XYZ file of C-alpha atoms in Angstrom:
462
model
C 44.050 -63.583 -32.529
C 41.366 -64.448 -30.038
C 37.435 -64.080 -31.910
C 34.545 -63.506 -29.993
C 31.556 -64.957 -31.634
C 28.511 -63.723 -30.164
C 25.114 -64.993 -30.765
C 22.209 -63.047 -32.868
C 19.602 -63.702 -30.379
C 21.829 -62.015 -27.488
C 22.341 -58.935 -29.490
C 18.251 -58.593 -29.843
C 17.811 -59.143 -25.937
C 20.408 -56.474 -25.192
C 19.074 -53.997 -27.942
C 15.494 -54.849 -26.210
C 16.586 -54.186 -22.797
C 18.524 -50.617 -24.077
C 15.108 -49.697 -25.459
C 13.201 -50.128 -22.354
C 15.662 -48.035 -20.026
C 15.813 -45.591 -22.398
C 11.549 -45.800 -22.322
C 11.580 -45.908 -18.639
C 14.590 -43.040 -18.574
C 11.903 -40.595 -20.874
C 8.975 -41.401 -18.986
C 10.196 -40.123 -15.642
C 11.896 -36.917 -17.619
C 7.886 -36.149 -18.381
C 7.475 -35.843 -14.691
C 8.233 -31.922 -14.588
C 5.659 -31.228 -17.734
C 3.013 -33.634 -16.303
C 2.958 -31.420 -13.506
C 2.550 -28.187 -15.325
C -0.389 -26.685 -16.461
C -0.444 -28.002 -20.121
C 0.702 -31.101 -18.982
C -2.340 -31.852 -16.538
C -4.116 -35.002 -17.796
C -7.457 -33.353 -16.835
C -7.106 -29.905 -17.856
C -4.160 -29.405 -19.600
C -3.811 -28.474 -23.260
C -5.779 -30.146 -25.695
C -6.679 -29.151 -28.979
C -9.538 -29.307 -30.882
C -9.472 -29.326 -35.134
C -12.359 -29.701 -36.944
C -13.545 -32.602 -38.804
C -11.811 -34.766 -35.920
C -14.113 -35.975 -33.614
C -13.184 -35.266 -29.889
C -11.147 -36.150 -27.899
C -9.240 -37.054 -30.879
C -6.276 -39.696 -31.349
C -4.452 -37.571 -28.296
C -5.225 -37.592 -24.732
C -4.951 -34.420 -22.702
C -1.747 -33.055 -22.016
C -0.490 -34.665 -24.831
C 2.979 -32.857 -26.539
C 1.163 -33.543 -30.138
C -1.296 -30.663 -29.390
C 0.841 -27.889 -29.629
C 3.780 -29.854 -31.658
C 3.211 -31.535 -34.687
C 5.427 -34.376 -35.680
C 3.908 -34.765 -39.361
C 1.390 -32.101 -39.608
C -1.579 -34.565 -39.408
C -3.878 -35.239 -36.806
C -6.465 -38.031 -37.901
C -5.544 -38.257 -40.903
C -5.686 -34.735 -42.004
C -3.737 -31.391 -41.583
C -4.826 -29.950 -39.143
C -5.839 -25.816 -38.618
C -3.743 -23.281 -38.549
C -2.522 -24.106 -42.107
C 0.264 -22.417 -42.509
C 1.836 -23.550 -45.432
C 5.190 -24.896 -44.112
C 6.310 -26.388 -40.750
C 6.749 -24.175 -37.911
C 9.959 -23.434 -35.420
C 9.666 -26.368 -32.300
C 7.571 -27.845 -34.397
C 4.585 -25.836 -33.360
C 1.503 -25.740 -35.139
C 1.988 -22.397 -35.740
C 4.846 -19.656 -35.846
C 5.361 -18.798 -32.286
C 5.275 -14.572 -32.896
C 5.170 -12.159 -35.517
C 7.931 -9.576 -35.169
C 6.142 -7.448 -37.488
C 3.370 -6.593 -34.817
C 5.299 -3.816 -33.064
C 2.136 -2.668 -31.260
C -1.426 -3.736 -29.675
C -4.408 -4.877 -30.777
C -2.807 -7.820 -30.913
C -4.473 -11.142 -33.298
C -4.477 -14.860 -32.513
C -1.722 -15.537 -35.250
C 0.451 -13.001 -33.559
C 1.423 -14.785 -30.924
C 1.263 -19.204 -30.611
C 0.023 -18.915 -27.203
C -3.113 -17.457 -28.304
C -4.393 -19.426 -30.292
C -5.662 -21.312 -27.165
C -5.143 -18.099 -24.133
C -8.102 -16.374 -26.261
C -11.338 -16.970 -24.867
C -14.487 -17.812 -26.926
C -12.102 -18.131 -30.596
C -9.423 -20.320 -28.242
C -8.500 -23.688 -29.995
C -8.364 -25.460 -26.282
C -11.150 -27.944 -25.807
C -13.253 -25.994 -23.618
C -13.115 -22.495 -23.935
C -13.905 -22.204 -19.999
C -10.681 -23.296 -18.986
C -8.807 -20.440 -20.808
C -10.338 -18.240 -18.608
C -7.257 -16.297 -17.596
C -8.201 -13.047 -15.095
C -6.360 -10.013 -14.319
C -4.305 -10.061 -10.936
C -7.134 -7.300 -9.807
C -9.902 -10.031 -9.654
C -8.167 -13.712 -9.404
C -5.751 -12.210 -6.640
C -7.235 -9.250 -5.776
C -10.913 -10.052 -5.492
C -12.641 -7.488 -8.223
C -15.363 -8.434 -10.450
C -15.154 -7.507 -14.128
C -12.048 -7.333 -16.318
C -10.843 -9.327 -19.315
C -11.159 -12.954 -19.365
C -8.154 -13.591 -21.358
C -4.482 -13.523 -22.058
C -5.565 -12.168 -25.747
C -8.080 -9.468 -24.312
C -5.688 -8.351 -21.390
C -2.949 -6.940 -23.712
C -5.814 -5.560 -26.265
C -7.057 -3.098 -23.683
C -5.949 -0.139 -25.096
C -9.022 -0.368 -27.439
C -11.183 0.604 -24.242
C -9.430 3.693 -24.371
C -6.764 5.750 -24.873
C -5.412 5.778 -20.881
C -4.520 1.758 -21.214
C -1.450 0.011 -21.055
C 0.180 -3.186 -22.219
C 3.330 -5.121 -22.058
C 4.459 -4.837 -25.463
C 5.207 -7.874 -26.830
C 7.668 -6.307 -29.629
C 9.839 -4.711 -26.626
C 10.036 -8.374 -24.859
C 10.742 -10.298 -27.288
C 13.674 -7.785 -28.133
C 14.983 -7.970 -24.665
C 14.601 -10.765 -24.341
C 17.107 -12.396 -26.949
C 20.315 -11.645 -24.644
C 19.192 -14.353 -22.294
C 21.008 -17.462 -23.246
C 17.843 -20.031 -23.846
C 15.862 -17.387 -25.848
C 15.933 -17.131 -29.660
C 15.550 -15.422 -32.652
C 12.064 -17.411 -32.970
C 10.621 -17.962 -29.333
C 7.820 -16.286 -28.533
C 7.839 -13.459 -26.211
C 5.515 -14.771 -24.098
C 8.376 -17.496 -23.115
C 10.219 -14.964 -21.476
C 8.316 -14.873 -18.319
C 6.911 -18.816 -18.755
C 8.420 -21.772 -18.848
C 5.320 -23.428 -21.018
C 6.828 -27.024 -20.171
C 6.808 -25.787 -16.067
C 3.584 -23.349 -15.411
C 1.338 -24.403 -13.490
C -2.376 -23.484 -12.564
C -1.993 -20.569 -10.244
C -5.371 -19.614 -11.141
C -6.774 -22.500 -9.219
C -4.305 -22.074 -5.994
C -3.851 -18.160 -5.799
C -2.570 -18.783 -1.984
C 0.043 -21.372 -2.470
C 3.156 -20.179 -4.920
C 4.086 -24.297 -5.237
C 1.221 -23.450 -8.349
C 3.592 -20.722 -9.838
C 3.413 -19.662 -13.592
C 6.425 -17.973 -13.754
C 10.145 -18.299 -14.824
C 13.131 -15.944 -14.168
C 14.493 -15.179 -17.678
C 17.803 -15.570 -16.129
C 16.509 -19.324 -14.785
C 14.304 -20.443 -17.597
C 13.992 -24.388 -16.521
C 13.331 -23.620 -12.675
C 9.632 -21.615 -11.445
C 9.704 -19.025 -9.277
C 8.137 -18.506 -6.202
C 8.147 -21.710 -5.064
C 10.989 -22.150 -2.993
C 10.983 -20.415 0.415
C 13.366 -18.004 -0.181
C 11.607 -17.165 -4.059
C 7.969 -15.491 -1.723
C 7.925 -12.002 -0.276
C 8.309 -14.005 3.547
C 12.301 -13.605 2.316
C 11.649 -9.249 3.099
C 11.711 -10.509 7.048
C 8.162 -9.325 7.327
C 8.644 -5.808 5.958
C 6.118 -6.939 3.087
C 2.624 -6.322 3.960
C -0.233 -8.141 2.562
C -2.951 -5.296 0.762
C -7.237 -5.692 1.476
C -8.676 -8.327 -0.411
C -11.650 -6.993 -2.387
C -13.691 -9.747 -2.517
C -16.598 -10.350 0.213
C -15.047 -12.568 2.161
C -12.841 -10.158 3.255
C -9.290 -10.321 4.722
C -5.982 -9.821 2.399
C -4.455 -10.933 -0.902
C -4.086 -13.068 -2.534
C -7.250 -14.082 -2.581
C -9.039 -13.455 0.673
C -6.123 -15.308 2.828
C -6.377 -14.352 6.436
C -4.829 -11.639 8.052
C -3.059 -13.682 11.160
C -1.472 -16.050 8.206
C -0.505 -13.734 5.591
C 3.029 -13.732 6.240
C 4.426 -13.038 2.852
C 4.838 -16.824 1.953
C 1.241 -16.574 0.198
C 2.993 -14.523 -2.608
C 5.940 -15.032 -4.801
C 8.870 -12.348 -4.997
C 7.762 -10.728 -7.681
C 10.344 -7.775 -6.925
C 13.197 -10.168 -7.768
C 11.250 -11.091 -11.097
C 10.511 -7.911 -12.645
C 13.637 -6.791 -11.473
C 15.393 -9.576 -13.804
C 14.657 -6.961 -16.881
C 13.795 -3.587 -14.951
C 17.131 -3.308 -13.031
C 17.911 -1.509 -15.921
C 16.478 0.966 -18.319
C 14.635 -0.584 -21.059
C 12.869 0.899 -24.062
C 9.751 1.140 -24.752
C 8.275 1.256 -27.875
C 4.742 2.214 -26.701
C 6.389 4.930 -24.783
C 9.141 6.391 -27.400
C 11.018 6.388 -24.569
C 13.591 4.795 -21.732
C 11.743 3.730 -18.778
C 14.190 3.951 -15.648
C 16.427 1.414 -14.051
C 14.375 0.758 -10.842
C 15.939 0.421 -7.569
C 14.214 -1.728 -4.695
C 16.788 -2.379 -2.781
C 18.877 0.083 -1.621
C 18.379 1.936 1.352
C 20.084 5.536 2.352
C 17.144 8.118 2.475
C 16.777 11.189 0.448
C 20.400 10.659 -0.375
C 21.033 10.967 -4.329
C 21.998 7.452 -4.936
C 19.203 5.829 -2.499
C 16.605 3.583 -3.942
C 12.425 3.663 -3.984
C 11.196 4.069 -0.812
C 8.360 1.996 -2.097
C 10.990 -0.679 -1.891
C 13.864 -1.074 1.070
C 13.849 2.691 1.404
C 12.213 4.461 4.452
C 10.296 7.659 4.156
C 11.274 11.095 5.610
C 10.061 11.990 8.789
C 6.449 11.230 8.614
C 3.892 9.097 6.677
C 0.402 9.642 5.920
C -1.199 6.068 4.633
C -4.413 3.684 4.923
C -4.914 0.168 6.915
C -3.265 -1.937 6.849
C -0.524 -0.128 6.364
C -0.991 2.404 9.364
C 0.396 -0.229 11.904
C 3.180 0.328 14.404
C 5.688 -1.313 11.300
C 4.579 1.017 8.832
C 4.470 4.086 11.185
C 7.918 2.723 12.300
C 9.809 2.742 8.643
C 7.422 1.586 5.945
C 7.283 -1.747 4.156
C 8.491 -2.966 0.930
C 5.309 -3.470 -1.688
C 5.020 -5.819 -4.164
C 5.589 -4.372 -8.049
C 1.810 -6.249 -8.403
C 0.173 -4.393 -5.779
C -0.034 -1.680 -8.002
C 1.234 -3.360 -11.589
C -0.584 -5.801 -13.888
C 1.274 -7.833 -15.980
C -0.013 -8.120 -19.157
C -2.680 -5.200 -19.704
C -4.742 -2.449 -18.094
C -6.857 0.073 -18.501
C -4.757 2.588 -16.752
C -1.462 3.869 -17.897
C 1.841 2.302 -16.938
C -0.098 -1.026 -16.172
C -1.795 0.268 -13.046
C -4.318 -2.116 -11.620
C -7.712 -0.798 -11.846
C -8.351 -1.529 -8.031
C -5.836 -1.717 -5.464
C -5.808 -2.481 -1.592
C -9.233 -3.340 -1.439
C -11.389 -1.513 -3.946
C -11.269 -0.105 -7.087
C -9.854 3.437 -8.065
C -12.501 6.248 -8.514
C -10.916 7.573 -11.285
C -8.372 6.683 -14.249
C -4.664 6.951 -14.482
C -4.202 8.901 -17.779
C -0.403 8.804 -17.472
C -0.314 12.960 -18.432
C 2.778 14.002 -16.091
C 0.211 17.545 -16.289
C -2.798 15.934 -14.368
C -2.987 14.629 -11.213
C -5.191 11.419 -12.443
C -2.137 9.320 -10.361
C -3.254 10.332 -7.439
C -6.274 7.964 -7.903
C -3.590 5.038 -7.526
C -1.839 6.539 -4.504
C -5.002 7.597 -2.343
C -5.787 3.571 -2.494
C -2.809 3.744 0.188
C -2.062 7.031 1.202
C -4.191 9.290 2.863
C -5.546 12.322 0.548
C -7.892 15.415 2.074
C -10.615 13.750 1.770
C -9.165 10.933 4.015
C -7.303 13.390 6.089
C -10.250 15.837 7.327
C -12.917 15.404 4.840
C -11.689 17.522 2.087
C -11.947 17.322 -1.837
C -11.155 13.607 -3.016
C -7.480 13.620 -4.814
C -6.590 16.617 -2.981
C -3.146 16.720 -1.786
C -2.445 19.751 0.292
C -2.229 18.839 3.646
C 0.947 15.940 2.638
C 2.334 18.474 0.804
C 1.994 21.648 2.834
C 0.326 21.028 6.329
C 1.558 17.625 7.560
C 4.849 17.468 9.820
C 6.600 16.284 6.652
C 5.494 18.629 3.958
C 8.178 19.159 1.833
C 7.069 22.794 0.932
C 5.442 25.541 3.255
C 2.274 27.301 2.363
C 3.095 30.548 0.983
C 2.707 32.533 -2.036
C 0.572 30.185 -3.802
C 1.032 31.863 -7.356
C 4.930 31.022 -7.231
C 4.718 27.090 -8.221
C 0.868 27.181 -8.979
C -1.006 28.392 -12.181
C -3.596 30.493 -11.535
C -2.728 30.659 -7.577
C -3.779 33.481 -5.456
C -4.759 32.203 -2.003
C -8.430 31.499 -2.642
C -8.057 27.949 -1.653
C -8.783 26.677 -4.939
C -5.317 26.536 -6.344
C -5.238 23.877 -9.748
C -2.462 21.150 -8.755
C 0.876 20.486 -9.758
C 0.544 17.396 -12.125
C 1.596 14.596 -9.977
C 4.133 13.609 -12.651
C 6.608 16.190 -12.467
C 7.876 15.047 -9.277
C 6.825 11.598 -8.506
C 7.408 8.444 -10.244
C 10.441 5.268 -10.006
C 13.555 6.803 -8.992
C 13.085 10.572 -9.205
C 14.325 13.085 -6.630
C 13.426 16.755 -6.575
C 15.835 19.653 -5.520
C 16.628 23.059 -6.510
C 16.821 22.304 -10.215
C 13.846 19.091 -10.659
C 11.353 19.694 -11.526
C 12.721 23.191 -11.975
C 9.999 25.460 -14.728
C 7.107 23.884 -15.318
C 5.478 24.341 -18.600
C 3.230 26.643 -17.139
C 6.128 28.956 -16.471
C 5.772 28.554 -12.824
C 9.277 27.306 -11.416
C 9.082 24.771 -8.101
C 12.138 26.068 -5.743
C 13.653 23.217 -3.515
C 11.327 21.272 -1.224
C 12.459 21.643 2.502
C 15.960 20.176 3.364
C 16.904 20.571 -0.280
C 16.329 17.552 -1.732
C 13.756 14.773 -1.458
C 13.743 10.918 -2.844
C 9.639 11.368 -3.980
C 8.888 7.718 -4.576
């Protein structure tokens, strides 16, 4: 038998050496988070906890500010005290599944305990300041100034929406890296990849977001991830801001090719390709379809997505060029859609292509308060020949297209009679994500009134 007899001070050379590669192999691992938003080494996450004088025993960016290997931090447990470790080793339970519903608290969700303005753990509060796509891509003034404050709109009134953060995180679990005890806001954010889109609203290499089917990649950031991939059928809205031009954020007209803006089509569409409750609602919202094409066939999609329009269109600059009167263009879900909270219904912005909206979306299918959204685009009476602001007769009864002829006013109208003064048909009845109307939709209206089939017998009406 042949014995190897190897010497003590070898083995420690060889154990040192393993433990440097395996230092140098975990450094460049970081590289991805160091990146990221809570990783920057200037701005990224770092928490402050009282009684520890700042900047405390971690630099910025460090892991230890939003994981806690022995729940001390100089000496001392830090706040939240929460009376037992946490999942990930958080500082704090990422998300209460017993808030089914807004106004959301800091200890609902982790990620507010910093994305929460003046109360926000982070270092300097000023850095949280996280605005609504209406004003950091869309050039309003005004809005919240938080994450926390975004989804809490509904306490300006009874018209606002949310994402609700119950519904997501219930979704959410049949995607393979989500569990029982991530928060929801993971979903959409990847909070080891984010990065400060905030700062560079024109360049999508600065992404936030994460497909929920693609957790550990961004999106938008890849050529074929922006809204360049719709072969210019995407067209940039007005920038509201006063330096003019288009979103996001003011870029020029001649360079806004679509490459300024990630797909977010493809994103939403990761969840909203099929129906999905809503708690908030009570209700299914539908599957929507952005892609396929066909008309006012049954089975064709939006023709706010690849979908054309009928025979003739009736819209605002920019999108009244030769393209748009030609077939239309495919919008982005966040030209119209915030993401986190409005003070409109369904998550309307509350200014679109270039200004804000005179009046709010209430979300009633009885009213015609929607029509504030679509006259940001298309062109109402008041924008046709100078009649009544959210007026729609002339699209729907005078234009080449009108789907229904002017005559005997009384039969779909309450109250109708010819004087010119006719109430409206509440906007909701025949328009929204994948609805058609044709002899039997939206068939008797409440009112008793029943709409007969629009001209050619059926029509695709968004």
């Amino acid at each position: 038998m042949i014995v190897f007899k190897i010497d003590r001070h070898f083995l420690r050379r060889v154990a040192a050496q393993a433990l440097a590669l395996l230092f140098l192999a975990s450094a460049g691992y970081a590289g991805p988070y160091r990146e990221s938003a809570h990783g920057d080494g200037d701005e990224g996450v770092h928490r402050l906890v009282p009684g520890v004088s700042s900047p405390g025993p971690y630099i910025t960016g460090n892991c230890a500010h939003c994981h806690e290997q022995h729940a001390s931090m100089g000496g001392q447990e830090p706040v939240p005290q929460n009376g037992g470790p946490s999942p990930f080793a958080l500082f704090a339970p990422p998300f209460d599944s017993a808030r089914r519903f807004a106004p959301y608290q800091m200890e609902d969700v982790f990620c507010f305990y910093c994305h929460s303005g003046a109360s926000s753990l982070q270092r300097s509060a000023s850095l949280m300041e996280n605005y609504d796509y209406s004003r950091n891509f869309g050039g309003l003034t005004g809005g919240p100034n938080n994450v926390l404050e975004a989804f809490n709109q509904p306490l300006a009134g009874l018209s606002a929406s949310y994402h609700n953060l119950y519904d997501i995180w219930n979704h959410s679990q049949r995607f393979n890296f989500f569990k029982s005890n991530s928060t929801p806001c993971s979903a959409c954010h990847n909070a080891h990849r984010a990065r400060q889109n905030r700062e560079h609203p024109q360049n999508p290499d600065f992404t936030a977001i994460s497909l929920p089917t693609d957790h550990e990649s961004l999106w938008g950031d890849d050529a074929g991830e922006t809204m360049a991939a719709y072969n210019g059928e995407y067209e940039h809205p007005l920038y509201a801001g006063p330096s003019g031009g288009r979103e996001p954020a003011g870029v020029g007209a001649a360079l806004a090719n679509g490459s300024q803006v990630p797909d977010y089509n493809r994103f939403c569409l990761d969840c909203h390709a099929e129906q999905v409750y809503s708690s908030t609602l009570s209700r299914q919202i539908p599957r929507i379809d952005w892609t396929t094409t066909g008309g006012d066939t049954y089975s064709a999609g939006d023709k706010h997505g690849r979908n054309s329009y009928t025979n003739e269109i009736l819209v605002q600059a920019p999108f009244d060029s030769a393209m748009g009167q030609n077939r239309g263009f495919v919008l982005s879900c966040l030209d119209c859609h915030e993401p986190h909270g409005a003070p409109n219904a369904y998550l309307i912005r509350r200014g679109v292509n270039g200004s804000a909206l005179m009046g709010q979306v209430t979300g009633r299918a009885a009213d015609n308060s929607m029509g504030y959204l679509c006259r940001q685009c298309h062109k109402d009476d008041d924008a046709q020949y100078g009649g009544a602001v959210n007026s729609w007769r002339f699209v729907h009864h005078d234009s080449q297209e009108a789907p229904y002829t002017a005559w005997q006013c009384a039969t779909c109208h309450p109250m109708g009679g010819g004087t010119g003064t006719q109430p409206p048909i509440g906007c909701g009845y025949c328009h929204g994500h994948g609805m058609t109307i044709d002899k039997s939709t939206p068939g008797t209206l409440p009112s008793g009134q029943t709409i007969p089939a629009p001209n050619g017998g059926a029509r695709k009406t968004f």
